[in-house]
Amino acid sequence: MFQINKIAKDVLATLLRFPVPIISAVLAFAFIVIEIHWNTNTGADKKDFTYIKLFLECVSGISYFIAVDFYSEAKKIEWSTKTGLYILGFCIMGMHYYSITPGMFDSEPVFVSRYLIFISCFHLLVSCLAFYQKSEIQNFWQFNYFLFIKLLTALAYTATLFAGLGSALLAIDKLFKVDLDPNYYTDLFLFILLIVNTIIFLYFIPKSFDVFAARQSFKKSIRIFVQYILLPIVAVYFIIIYLYLFQIIISNTIPSGWVCIPVLIFSMVGILAYLLIYPIRLDENNRIIYIFSKYFFYILLPLLSLYFIAIIKRILPYGITEDRYLVLMLGVWLFIISIYIIISKVDNIIVIPVSLFLILFISAIGPWGMFQLSVQNQVRRLELLLKKNHLLVDNKLVTPAKDFKIPEANANSIRSILNYLNKRGEIKQIQSWLNESEQKILADAIINNELNAVNAIFTNINITQQTEYEHLKFTPNRRFLYEIPIASHTNSLLVSFDNKAEGVYKAAWLDSNLCIFKQNDTLVNHPIIPFIDFLKKWSLRTDSIESKKNPLDAKVTIIAADPYKEYSLHNDSLTLSTEQYKIYINLIEFTRKDSALHLNQVQGLLLYHEN
């Protein structure tokens, strides 16, 4: 009991000691739960990802506010300074929130790049903000080693806790037939990961940062981890990349752009190993570690030449994008660090996270940053392509002669750049090239986040991107066979129909009506526009990826993703009826291009009361 009381008091002390990062974790959990359970703003024309963006900013805030708290305790700064840093963090996250456009959540990796840079900067602040002076190298290493171990410990506790409580929920569900919503497991996981994991990690932080000034013995476990886990990985990548380097030298070919990825992995794993073994890097008794520490950065330099050739080869023909810019700047950072470690007599490892933070921070802001520079580069490419094809004259978009045909490669590049600009919320960059009517089209496109509307500006010059067809298929949870849930009468006719199969009874979609024919006689002429509108609404749903309860009770289940979407609806949703007939649809399939629907197939049962 005493131990439990002590833990409870320590947890309470942790909550009072680090209230802001813990509140940020709680808010992150609240916003993602709202998004999962209660956000009904799911139409394609209304989706703004508000709660997802708030969730991501709060997750970032956890790291930022932890860094501020560590800095304030390590440097014993005044409360006013600490409050100012809190406010600065709120402002930074607020600006980042408003910089995210809905288009960034599409398949393009731009949002991932933006967010990873953002949160990586905050994690680097946690690493170096408490100890950053040249005289604090030992403190810095011991502090970061402590954080590394305690983070792994907290994650182990988190995983164990989720496994135990998740299994308990599953047992309750199966034994007592509670029929729990699967999202409850997601809620439990997020609660433990965001809130509990944050509290456990902060619980381990010592009350005084002075403990990191005392020299501690090097852990044998670290040496074993580096020597038998990390260094073999480095060796494998070393062999692969150097063999590739010799191959392209012998064959006199240009390296593939893909080579940047293994070089980055090799570099990052090697630098992590170097940081972990820093205190014993010069110990010649550990021969493998000594050789690695002495020669790793020399080995890295030739690979960086391969790296730069590959990325520049990609940038020259296709221009700068965020990812290419980031890859280039990481290469610059690796080169700077390698040269520094080689020529430095101090080997100040604090330089590594601090320089990486500066590179990422500088790359992410201002007109020289990856986002603005990439946009301007692509706008210039678009301008050159339009001028090259005589589509931009005196900085105004013009319509060419009818027999003029743009080369397909140029047309594809123009489409790609339009798509690029639209997803970054920068399509307004082309506004000065348009006349008044086209500017209105552009304004509507920006409001609705619709690339198709932007492409409409270019219809007359034959570079409009062809809209992909979307295939929609709707079926009931249980097919209607002959167990029709209504009474049939002697003068009732129960038949199956299909608009494709040959037979006596056929269906067709004519003049916005679903018609069912018996040979040449029309049995049913049912208005179908309201029904189609109903199906359209379901086809825009994105929050019902899985049935939330028993599939037979679910309103809709999305079975397949784009571009072939299959929906399983509740049986009642696919029943059309009047006093004279009932139509039970077993399958209705459309092809949608923009907002227009074309009926591909409809089949089902007709219960018809003959007069």
Coordinates of C-alpha atoms in Angstrom, one line a residue:
M1 CA 0.0 0.0 0.0
F2 CA 2.9 2.3 0.8
Q3 CA 4.4 1.7 -2.6
I4 CA 1.1 2.5 -4.3
N5 CA 0.7 5.7 -2.4
K6 CA 4.2 6.7 -3.3
I7 CA 3.6 6.0 -7.0
A8 CA 0.4 8.0 -6.8
K9 CA 2.1 11.0 -5.2
D10 CA 4.9 10.8 -7.8
V11 CA 2.4 10.7 -10.7
L12 CA 0.6 13.7 -9.2
A13 CA 3.9 15.5 -8.9
T14 CA 4.7 14.7 -12.5
L15 CA 1.3 16.2 -13.6
L16 CA 2.0 19.3 -11.6
R17 CA 5.6 19.5 -12.9
F18 CA 4.9 19.1 -16.6
P19 CA 1.2 20.3 -16.9
V20 CA 1.5 21.9 -20.4
P21 CA 2.9 18.9 -22.4
I22 CA 0.4 16.6 -20.6
I23 CA -2.5 18.9 -21.4
S24 CA -1.3 18.9 -25.0
A25 CA -1.4 15.1 -25.0
V26 CA -4.9 15.1 -23.5
L27 CA -6.1 17.6 -26.2
A28 CA -4.5 15.5 -28.9
F29 CA -6.5 12.4 -27.7
A30 CA -9.7 14.4 -27.5
F31 CA -9.4 15.8 -31.0
I32 CA -8.7 12.4 -32.6
V33 CA -11.6 10.8 -30.7
I34 CA -13.9 13.6 -32.0
E35 CA -12.7 12.9 -35.5
I36 CA -13.2 9.2 -35.2
H37 CA -16.6 9.2 -33.5
W38 CA -18.5 12.4 -33.9
N39 CA -17.2 14.4 -36.9
T40 CA -20.0 14.2 -39.5
N41 CA -18.4 16.8 -41.8
T42 CA -17.3 14.1 -44.3
G43 CA -18.6 15.3 -47.7
A44 CA -15.8 15.7 -50.3
D45 CA -16.9 19.3 -50.7
K46 CA -16.9 20.1 -47.0
K47 CA -14.0 18.1 -45.6
D48 CA -11.5 20.4 -44.0
F49 CA -9.7 18.0 -41.7
T50 CA -10.0 20.5 -38.8
Y51 CA -9.8 17.9 -36.0
I52 CA -7.0 16.0 -37.7
K53 CA -5.0 19.2 -38.0
L54 CA -5.6 20.1 -34.3
F55 CA -4.6 16.5 -33.3
L56 CA -1.3 16.8 -35.2
E57 CA -0.5 20.2 -33.8
C58 CA -1.2 18.9 -30.2
V59 CA 1.0 15.9 -30.9
S60 CA 3.8 18.3 -32.0
G61 CA 3.1 20.4 -28.9
I62 CA 4.0 17.5 -26.6
S63 CA 7.6 17.5 -27.8
Y64 CA 7.9 21.3 -27.9
F65 CA 6.6 21.9 -24.4
I66 CA 8.7 19.1 -23.0
A67 CA 11.7 20.8 -24.6
V68 CA 10.7 24.1 -22.9
D69 CA 10.2 22.4 -19.5
F70 CA 13.6 20.6 -19.8
Y71 CA 15.3 23.9 -20.8
S72 CA 13.7 25.8 -17.9
E73 CA 14.7 23.3 -15.3
A74 CA 18.3 22.7 -16.7
K75 CA 19.0 26.4 -17.0
K76 CA 16.8 27.6 -14.1
I77 CA 15.2 30.3 -16.2
E78 CA 12.6 32.7 -14.9
W79 CA 8.8 32.0 -15.2
S80 CA 8.3 35.0 -17.5
T81 CA 10.8 33.6 -20.0
K82 CA 9.2 30.2 -19.8
T83 CA 5.8 31.7 -20.4
G84 CA 7.2 33.5 -23.4
L85 CA 8.5 30.3 -24.9
Y86 CA 5.1 28.7 -24.3
I87 CA 3.4 31.5 -26.2
L88 CA 6.0 31.3 -29.0
G89 CA 5.2 27.6 -29.3
F90 CA 1.4 28.3 -29.6
C91 CA 2.2 30.9 -32.3
I92 CA 4.4 28.5 -34.3
M93 CA 1.8 25.7 -34.1
G94 CA -1.0 28.1 -35.0
M95 CA 0.9 29.3 -38.2
H96 CA 1.6 25.6 -39.1
Y97 CA -2.1 24.8 -38.6
Y98 CA -3.2 27.4 -41.1
S99 CA -0.5 26.5 -43.6
I100 CA -2.0 23.0 -44.1
T101 CA -4.5 22.9 -47.0
P102 CA -7.0 20.0 -47.4
G103 CA -5.2 19.0 -50.6
M104 CA -2.1 18.1 -48.7
F105 CA -3.9 15.1 -47.2
D106 CA -4.2 13.5 -50.6
S107 CA -1.9 10.9 -51.9
E108 CA 0.9 13.4 -52.4
P109 CA 3.7 13.0 -49.8
V110 CA 4.0 16.8 -49.3
F111 CA 2.0 16.8 -46.0
V112 CA 4.1 13.9 -44.6
S113 CA 7.3 15.9 -45.4
R114 CA 5.9 19.0 -43.8
Y115 CA 4.8 17.4 -40.7
L116 CA 7.9 15.2 -40.2
I117 CA 10.2 18.3 -40.5
F118 CA 8.0 20.1 -38.1
I119 CA 7.9 17.5 -35.4
S120 CA 11.6 16.5 -36.0
C121 CA 12.6 20.0 -35.1
F122 CA 10.8 19.8 -31.8
H123 CA 12.3 16.4 -31.0
L124 CA 15.8 17.8 -31.7
L125 CA 15.0 20.6 -29.3
V126 CA 14.2 18.0 -26.6
S127 CA 17.6 16.5 -27.4
C128 CA 19.8 19.6 -27.2
L129 CA 18.0 22.5 -25.5
A130 CA 18.9 21.4 -21.9
F131 CA 22.6 21.0 -22.7
Y132 CA 24.1 22.8 -25.7
Q133 CA 27.3 24.5 -24.5
K134 CA 30.8 23.1 -25.5
S135 CA 31.6 22.5 -21.8
E136 CA 28.5 20.2 -21.5
I137 CA 29.3 17.5 -23.9
Q138 CA 29.4 14.8 -21.2
N139 CA 26.1 16.1 -19.7
F140 CA 24.6 16.1 -23.2
W141 CA 25.6 12.5 -23.9
Q142 CA 24.4 11.2 -20.6
F143 CA 21.2 13.1 -20.8
N144 CA 20.3 11.8 -24.3
Y145 CA 21.3 8.3 -23.4
F146 CA 19.0 8.5 -20.4
L147 CA 16.1 9.8 -22.6
F148 CA 16.8 7.1 -25.1
I149 CA 16.5 4.3 -22.5
K150 CA 13.5 5.8 -20.7
L151 CA 11.7 6.3 -24.0
L152 CA 12.2 2.6 -24.8
T153 CA 11.1 1.7 -21.3
A154 CA 7.9 3.9 -21.5
L155 CA 7.1 2.3 -24.9
A156 CA 7.5 -1.2 -23.4
Y157 CA 5.2 -0.3 -20.6
T158 CA 2.7 1.2 -23.1
A159 CA 2.7 -1.9 -25.3
T160 CA 2.3 -4.2 -22.3
L161 CA -0.6 -2.1 -20.9
F162 CA -2.4 -2.0 -24.3
A163 CA -1.9 -5.8 -24.8
G164 CA -3.4 -6.5 -21.3
L165 CA -6.3 -4.0 -21.5
G166 CA -7.0 -4.7 -25.1
S167 CA -7.2 -8.5 -24.4
A168 CA -9.6 -7.7 -21.5
L169 CA -11.9 -5.7 -23.8
L170 CA -11.9 -8.5 -26.3
A171 CA -12.8 -11.0 -23.5
I172 CA -15.7 -8.8 -22.4
D173 CA -16.8 -8.5 -26.0
K174 CA -16.8 -12.3 -26.6
L175 CA -17.9 -13.6 -23.3
F176 CA -20.7 -11.2 -22.6
K177 CA -21.8 -10.5 -26.2
V178 CA -21.4 -6.8 -25.7
D179 CA -20.7 -6.2 -29.4
L180 CA -18.1 -3.5 -28.8
D181 CA -17.4 -1.0 -31.5
P182 CA -13.9 -1.8 -33.0
N183 CA -13.1 1.9 -32.7
Y184 CA -12.9 1.4 -28.9
Y185 CA -9.7 -0.5 -29.4
T186 CA -8.3 2.4 -31.3
D187 CA -9.4 4.8 -28.6
L188 CA -7.7 2.6 -26.0
F189 CA -4.5 2.5 -28.0
L190 CA -4.4 6.2 -28.6
F191 CA -5.2 7.0 -24.9
I192 CA -2.3 4.8 -23.7
L193 CA 0.1 6.0 -26.4
L194 CA -0.6 9.7 -26.1
I195 CA -1.5 10.3 -22.4
V196 CA -0.2 7.3 -20.4
N197 CA 3.0 7.0 -22.4
T198 CA 3.7 10.8 -22.0
I199 CA 3.1 10.6 -18.2
I200 CA 5.3 7.5 -17.8
F201 CA 8.1 9.0 -19.8
L202 CA 8.0 12.3 -17.8
Y203 CA 7.7 10.3 -14.5
F204 CA 11.2 9.0 -15.0
I205 CA 12.8 12.5 -15.4
P206 CA 15.0 13.2 -12.4
K207 CA 14.0 16.2 -10.2
S208 CA 17.4 17.8 -10.8
F209 CA 19.3 18.0 -14.1
D210 CA 22.6 18.2 -12.1
V211 CA 22.7 14.4 -12.0
F212 CA 23.8 14.4 -15.6
A213 CA 27.0 16.3 -14.8
A214 CA 28.4 13.3 -12.8
R215 CA 30.4 10.9 -15.0
Q216 CA 28.9 7.5 -15.1
S217 CA 30.4 4.2 -16.2
F218 CA 29.7 3.1 -19.8
K219 CA 27.0 0.5 -20.1
K220 CA 28.1 -2.8 -21.6
S221 CA 24.7 -3.2 -23.1
I222 CA 25.2 -0.2 -25.3
R223 CA 28.5 -1.6 -26.7
I224 CA 26.8 -4.9 -27.4
F225 CA 23.8 -3.2 -29.1
V226 CA 26.1 -1.1 -31.3
Q227 CA 28.7 -3.8 -32.0
Y228 CA 26.3 -6.7 -32.8
I229 CA 23.2 -4.9 -34.1
L230 CA 24.0 -1.4 -35.6
L231 CA 27.4 -2.1 -37.0
P232 CA 26.4 -5.2 -39.0
I233 CA 23.6 -3.1 -40.5
V234 CA 26.1 -0.4 -41.4
A235 CA 28.4 -3.1 -42.9
V236 CA 25.6 -4.5 -45.1
Y237 CA 24.8 -1.1 -46.5
F238 CA 28.5 -0.3 -46.9
I239 CA 29.0 -3.4 -49.1
I240 CA 25.8 -2.9 -51.2
I241 CA 26.4 0.8 -51.9
Y242 CA 30.1 0.5 -52.6
L243 CA 29.5 -2.4 -55.0
Y244 CA 27.0 -0.2 -56.8
L245 CA 29.5 2.6 -56.8
F246 CA 32.1 0.4 -58.5
Q247 CA 29.5 -0.8 -60.9
I248 CA 28.6 2.6 -62.2
I249 CA 32.3 3.6 -62.4
I250 CA 33.1 0.5 -64.5
S251 CA 30.0 0.9 -66.7
N252 CA 30.4 4.7 -66.9
T253 CA 26.7 5.3 -66.1
I254 CA 24.8 7.9 -64.1
P255 CA 23.6 6.7 -60.7
S256 CA 19.9 6.0 -60.1
G257 CA 18.0 8.6 -58.0
W258 CA 16.9 5.7 -55.8
V259 CA 20.5 5.3 -54.4
C260 CA 19.8 8.3 -52.1
I261 CA 17.6 6.2 -49.8
P262 CA 20.2 3.5 -48.9
V263 CA 22.9 6.2 -48.5
L264 CA 20.7 8.1 -46.1
I265 CA 19.9 4.9 -44.1
F266 CA 23.7 4.0 -44.0
S267 CA 24.4 7.6 -42.8
M268 CA 21.8 7.8 -40.1
V269 CA 22.4 4.3 -38.7
G270 CA 26.2 5.1 -38.7
I271 CA 25.7 8.4 -37.0
L272 CA 23.4 6.9 -34.3
A273 CA 26.1 4.2 -33.7
Y274 CA 28.7 6.9 -33.4
L275 CA 26.7 8.9 -30.9
L276 CA 25.9 5.9 -28.7
I277 CA 29.6 4.8 -28.5
Y278 CA 31.0 8.4 -28.2
P279 CA 32.5 7.9 -24.7
I280 CA 34.5 4.8 -25.8
R281 CA 35.1 5.7 -29.4
L282 CA 38.9 6.1 -28.8
D283 CA 39.3 3.0 -26.7
E284 CA 41.6 0.8 -28.7
N285 CA 40.7 -2.2 -26.6
N286 CA 37.4 -2.3 -28.5
R287 CA 39.1 -2.6 -31.9
I288 CA 35.9 -2.8 -34.0
I289 CA 34.4 0.3 -32.4
Y290 CA 37.7 2.2 -32.6
I291 CA 38.1 1.5 -36.3
F292 CA 34.4 2.4 -37.0
S293 CA 34.7 5.7 -35.1
K294 CA 37.9 6.6 -36.8
Y295 CA 37.0 5.9 -40.4
F296 CA 33.2 6.0 -40.8
F297 CA 33.0 9.6 -41.9
Y298 CA 35.9 9.1 -44.4
I299 CA 33.9 6.2 -45.9
L300 CA 30.8 8.4 -46.1
L301 CA 32.4 11.1 -48.2
P302 CA 32.7 9.1 -51.5
L303 CA 29.1 7.9 -51.1
L304 CA 27.9 11.5 -50.7
S305 CA 29.4 12.3 -54.2
L306 CA 27.2 9.5 -55.5
Y307 CA 24.3 10.9 -53.5
F308 CA 24.6 14.5 -54.9
I309 CA 25.0 13.3 -58.5
A310 CA 21.8 11.2 -58.1
I311 CA 19.6 14.0 -56.6
I312 CA 20.9 16.7 -59.0
K313 CA 20.2 14.4 -61.9
R314 CA 16.6 14.3 -60.6
I315 CA 16.3 18.0 -60.0
L316 CA 17.6 19.3 -63.3
P317 CA 14.9 17.8 -65.6
Y318 CA 11.9 17.8 -63.2
G319 CA 12.6 20.8 -61.0
I320 CA 12.7 21.2 -57.2
T321 CA 10.0 19.7 -55.0
E322 CA 9.9 19.6 -51.2
D323 CA 11.2 16.0 -51.1
R324 CA 14.1 16.7 -53.5
Y325 CA 15.0 19.9 -51.6
L326 CA 15.0 18.0 -48.3
V327 CA 17.1 15.2 -49.7
L328 CA 19.6 17.7 -51.1
M329 CA 19.8 19.6 -47.8
L330 CA 20.2 16.4 -45.8
G331 CA 23.1 15.6 -48.1
V332 CA 24.6 19.1 -47.4
W333 CA 24.2 18.5 -43.7
L334 CA 25.9 15.0 -43.9
F335 CA 28.8 16.6 -45.8
I336 CA 29.2 19.4 -43.2
I337 CA 29.1 16.9 -40.3
S338 CA 31.6 14.6 -42.0
I339 CA 34.1 17.3 -42.6
Y340 CA 33.7 18.7 -39.1
I341 CA 34.2 15.3 -37.4
I342 CA 37.2 14.6 -39.6
I343 CA 39.0 17.9 -39.0
S344 CA 37.8 18.6 -35.4
K345 CA 40.0 17.8 -32.5
V346 CA 37.1 18.1 -30.0
D347 CA 34.4 16.0 -31.7
N348 CA 31.6 18.1 -30.1
I349 CA 28.7 15.8 -30.8
I350 CA 26.3 18.6 -29.7
V351 CA 26.9 20.0 -33.1
I352 CA 25.1 17.1 -34.7
P353 CA 21.6 17.6 -33.4
V354 CA 22.0 21.4 -33.3
S355 CA 23.1 21.6 -36.9
L356 CA 20.4 19.2 -38.1
F357 CA 17.8 21.4 -36.3
L358 CA 19.2 24.5 -38.0
I359 CA 19.2 22.9 -41.4
L360 CA 15.6 21.7 -41.1
F361 CA 14.4 24.9 -39.6
I362 CA 16.0 27.1 -42.2
S363 CA 14.8 24.7 -45.0
A364 CA 11.2 25.0 -43.7
I365 CA 10.7 28.7 -43.6
G366 CA 11.2 31.8 -45.7
P367 CA 11.4 32.3 -49.5
W368 CA 14.5 30.2 -49.5
G369 CA 12.7 27.3 -47.8
M370 CA 11.7 24.1 -49.4
F371 CA 8.0 25.0 -49.6
Q372 CA 8.2 28.4 -51.2
L373 CA 11.3 27.7 -53.3
S374 CA 9.7 24.5 -54.6
V375 CA 6.5 26.3 -55.5
Q376 CA 8.3 29.2 -57.3
N377 CA 10.5 26.7 -59.2
Q378 CA 7.4 24.8 -60.4
V379 CA 5.7 28.0 -61.4
R380 CA 8.7 29.0 -63.4
R381 CA 8.7 25.6 -65.1
L382 CA 5.0 26.0 -65.9
E383 CA 5.6 29.4 -67.3
L384 CA 8.4 28.1 -69.5
L385 CA 6.3 25.2 -70.8
L386 CA 3.4 27.5 -71.6
K387 CA 5.7 29.9 -73.4
K388 CA 7.5 27.1 -75.2
N389 CA 4.2 25.9 -76.6
H390 CA 3.0 29.5 -77.4
L391 CA 0.2 29.3 -74.8
L392 CA 1.4 32.2 -72.8
V393 CA 1.9 35.5 -74.7
D394 CA 2.6 38.8 -72.9
N395 CA 2.0 36.9 -69.7
K396 CA -1.6 36.1 -70.7
L397 CA -2.9 32.6 -71.4
V398 CA -4.1 32.3 -75.0
T399 CA -6.0 29.8 -77.1
P400 CA -4.0 28.3 -80.0
A401 CA -5.2 27.4 -83.4
K402 CA -7.5 24.4 -83.6
D403 CA -5.0 22.3 -85.5
F404 CA -2.2 23.0 -82.9
K405 CA -1.3 20.0 -80.8
I406 CA 0.8 20.1 -77.6
P407 CA 3.4 17.4 -77.3
E408 CA 2.1 14.8 -74.9
A409 CA 5.2 15.0 -72.7
N410 CA 4.7 18.8 -72.3
A411 CA 1.0 18.4 -71.6
N412 CA 1.7 15.8 -68.9
S413 CA 4.2 18.1 -67.3
I414 CA 1.7 20.9 -67.3
R415 CA -1.0 18.7 -65.7
S416 CA 1.5 17.5 -63.1
I417 CA 2.5 21.0 -62.1
L418 CA -1.2 22.1 -61.9
N419 CA -1.8 19.2 -59.6
Y420 CA 1.3 20.0 -57.6
L421 CA 0.3 23.7 -57.1
N422 CA -3.3 22.8 -56.3
K423 CA -2.5 20.4 -53.5
R424 CA -0.2 22.9 -51.9
G425 CA -2.8 25.7 -51.9
E426 CA -0.7 27.7 -54.3
I427 CA -2.7 27.4 -57.5
K428 CA -3.4 31.2 -57.2
Q429 CA 0.1 31.7 -58.5
I430 CA -1.3 31.5 -62.1
Q431 CA -4.0 34.0 -61.5
S432 CA -2.2 36.9 -63.2
W433 CA -2.1 34.9 -66.5
L434 CA -5.9 34.6 -66.7
N435 CA -8.7 36.8 -67.9
E436 CA -11.6 37.8 -65.7
S437 CA -13.8 34.8 -66.4
E438 CA -11.0 32.4 -66.0
Q439 CA -10.1 34.1 -62.7
K440 CA -13.6 33.3 -61.5
I441 CA -13.1 29.7 -62.4
L442 CA -9.9 29.7 -60.5
A443 CA -11.5 31.3 -57.5
D444 CA -14.2 28.7 -57.4
A445 CA -11.6 25.9 -57.8
I446 CA -9.6 27.3 -54.8
I447 CA -12.7 27.4 -52.6
N448 CA -13.8 23.9 -53.6
N449 CA -10.3 22.4 -53.7
E450 CA -11.1 20.9 -57.1
L451 CA -8.3 20.4 -59.7
N452 CA -10.9 19.5 -62.3
A453 CA -12.2 23.1 -62.1
V454 CA -8.7 24.4 -62.5
N455 CA -8.2 22.2 -65.5
A456 CA -11.3 23.7 -67.0
I457 CA -9.4 26.9 -67.6
F458 CA -7.2 24.9 -70.1
T459 CA -10.0 23.1 -71.9
N460 CA -9.5 25.1 -75.1
I461 CA -5.8 24.4 -75.4
N462 CA -6.2 20.6 -75.2
I463 CA -4.3 20.0 -72.0
T464 CA -7.2 19.4 -69.6
Q465 CA -6.4 16.4 -67.5
Q466 CA -8.8 13.5 -68.2
T467 CA -10.8 12.9 -65.0
E468 CA -10.3 9.4 -63.7
Y469 CA -13.5 7.3 -63.7
E470 CA -14.7 6.2 -60.3
H471 CA -16.6 2.9 -60.1
L472 CA -19.3 2.7 -57.4
K473 CA -21.0 -0.6 -56.5
F474 CA -23.8 -0.9 -54.0
T475 CA -25.1 -4.1 -52.6
P476 CA -27.3 -5.0 -49.6
N477 CA -25.9 -6.6 -46.5
R478 CA -28.1 -9.6 -47.2
R479 CA -29.1 -10.4 -50.8
F480 CA -32.8 -10.5 -51.5
L481 CA -33.6 -14.0 -52.5
Y482 CA -37.1 -15.4 -52.0
E483 CA -37.5 -14.7 -48.3
I484 CA -39.2 -11.4 -49.1
P485 CA -40.2 -9.8 -45.8
I486 CA -43.7 -8.9 -46.9
A487 CA -46.8 -11.1 -47.7
S488 CA -47.4 -12.0 -51.3
H489 CA -50.8 -12.2 -52.8
T490 CA -52.2 -14.6 -55.4
N491 CA -52.3 -11.8 -58.0
S492 CA -48.7 -10.7 -57.2
L493 CA -45.8 -11.2 -59.5
L494 CA -42.3 -11.9 -58.1
V495 CA -39.6 -11.7 -60.8
S496 CA -35.9 -11.1 -61.0
F497 CA -34.5 -8.4 -63.4
D498 CA -31.2 -7.4 -64.8
N499 CA -30.3 -4.6 -67.3
K500 CA -27.7 -6.8 -68.9
A501 CA -28.9 -10.4 -68.8
E502 CA -31.1 -11.7 -71.6
G503 CA -34.6 -12.7 -70.4
V504 CA -38.3 -11.8 -70.2
Y505 CA -37.8 -9.1 -67.6
K506 CA -35.2 -6.3 -68.2
A507 CA -34.3 -3.0 -66.5
A508 CA -33.1 0.3 -67.9
W509 CA -32.4 3.8 -66.7
L510 CA -34.4 6.1 -68.9
D511 CA -35.1 9.8 -68.4
S512 CA -34.1 9.7 -64.8
N513 CA -36.4 6.8 -64.1
L514 CA -35.7 3.1 -63.4
C515 CA -37.8 1.2 -65.8
I516 CA -38.5 -2.6 -65.6
F517 CA -40.0 -4.2 -68.7
K518 CA -41.8 -7.5 -69.4
Q519 CA -40.7 -8.0 -73.0
N520 CA -42.0 -4.8 -74.6
D521 CA -44.4 -3.8 -71.8
T522 CA -43.4 -1.4 -69.1
L523 CA -44.2 -2.8 -65.7
V524 CA -42.5 -0.1 -63.5
N525 CA -41.4 3.4 -64.2
H526 CA -39.9 4.5 -60.9
P527 CA -38.3 8.0 -60.3
I528 CA -34.7 7.3 -59.3
I529 CA -33.1 10.8 -58.8
P530 CA -33.8 11.0 -55.1
F531 CA -32.4 7.5 -54.7
I532 CA -29.3 8.3 -56.7
D533 CA -28.8 11.4 -54.6
F534 CA -29.0 9.2 -51.5
L535 CA -26.3 6.9 -53.0
K536 CA -24.1 9.8 -53.9
K537 CA -24.1 10.9 -50.3
W538 CA -23.0 7.5 -49.2
S539 CA -20.3 7.5 -51.8
L540 CA -18.8 10.6 -50.3
R541 CA -18.6 9.1 -46.9
T542 CA -15.0 8.5 -45.6
D543 CA -15.7 7.8 -41.9
S544 CA -17.3 4.4 -42.3
I545 CA -14.4 2.4 -43.6
E546 CA -15.5 -0.5 -41.5
S547 CA -18.9 -1.6 -40.2
K548 CA -19.2 -0.2 -36.7
K549 CA -21.3 -3.1 -35.4
N550 CA -22.6 -6.3 -36.8
P551 CA -22.5 -6.0 -40.6
L552 CA -26.1 -6.9 -40.8
D553 CA -27.0 -3.9 -38.7
A554 CA -24.6 -1.5 -40.3
K555 CA -25.9 1.3 -42.5
V556 CA -22.9 1.2 -44.9
T557 CA -19.6 -0.6 -45.2
I558 CA -17.0 0.5 -47.7
I559 CA -15.5 -2.8 -48.9
A560 CA -13.1 -1.5 -51.5
A561 CA -11.1 1.7 -52.0
D562 CA -10.5 4.0 -54.9
P563 CA -11.0 3.9 -57.8
Y564 CA -13.3 0.9 -57.3
K565 CA -15.6 1.5 -54.4
E566 CA -18.0 -1.1 -53.1
Y567 CA -20.6 -0.3 -50.5
S568 CA -22.7 -2.7 -48.5
L569 CA -25.9 -0.9 -47.4
H570 CA -28.6 -1.9 -45.0
N571 CA -31.3 -3.8 -46.9
D572 CA -34.0 -1.2 -46.4
S573 CA -31.7 1.4 -48.0
L574 CA -31.9 -0.5 -51.3
T575 CA -35.7 -1.0 -51.4
L576 CA -38.0 1.2 -53.6
S577 CA -41.7 0.9 -53.1
T578 CA -45.1 2.2 -54.0
E579 CA -48.6 0.8 -53.3
Q580 CA -48.4 -1.3 -56.4
Y581 CA -44.8 -2.7 -56.3
K582 CA -41.6 -3.1 -54.4
I583 CA -38.2 -3.2 -55.9
Y584 CA -35.5 -5.0 -54.0
I585 CA -32.1 -4.1 -55.5
N586 CA -29.4 -6.8 -55.2
L587 CA -26.8 -4.8 -57.0
I588 CA -26.5 -1.3 -58.6
E589 CA -23.3 -0.2 -60.1
F590 CA -22.3 3.2 -61.5
T591 CA -19.4 4.9 -63.2
R592 CA -18.9 8.4 -62.0
K593 CA -16.9 11.1 -63.9
D594 CA -16.9 14.4 -62.0
S595 CA -20.5 14.6 -60.7
A596 CA -22.1 12.7 -63.5
L597 CA -23.2 9.1 -62.9
H598 CA -23.6 6.5 -65.6
L599 CA -25.5 3.3 -64.8
N600 CA -23.5 0.2 -65.5
Q601 CA -25.6 -2.6 -64.0
V602 CA -28.7 -3.0 -61.9
Q603 CA -30.2 -6.3 -60.8
G604 CA -32.7 -7.4 -58.2
L605 CA -36.3 -8.6 -57.5
L606 CA -39.6 -7.0 -58.4
L607 CA -42.7 -7.7 -56.4
Y608 CA -45.5 -6.4 -58.6
H609 CA -49.2 -6.4 -57.6
E610 CA -51.2 -7.0 -60.8
N611 CA -54.6 -5.3 -61.1

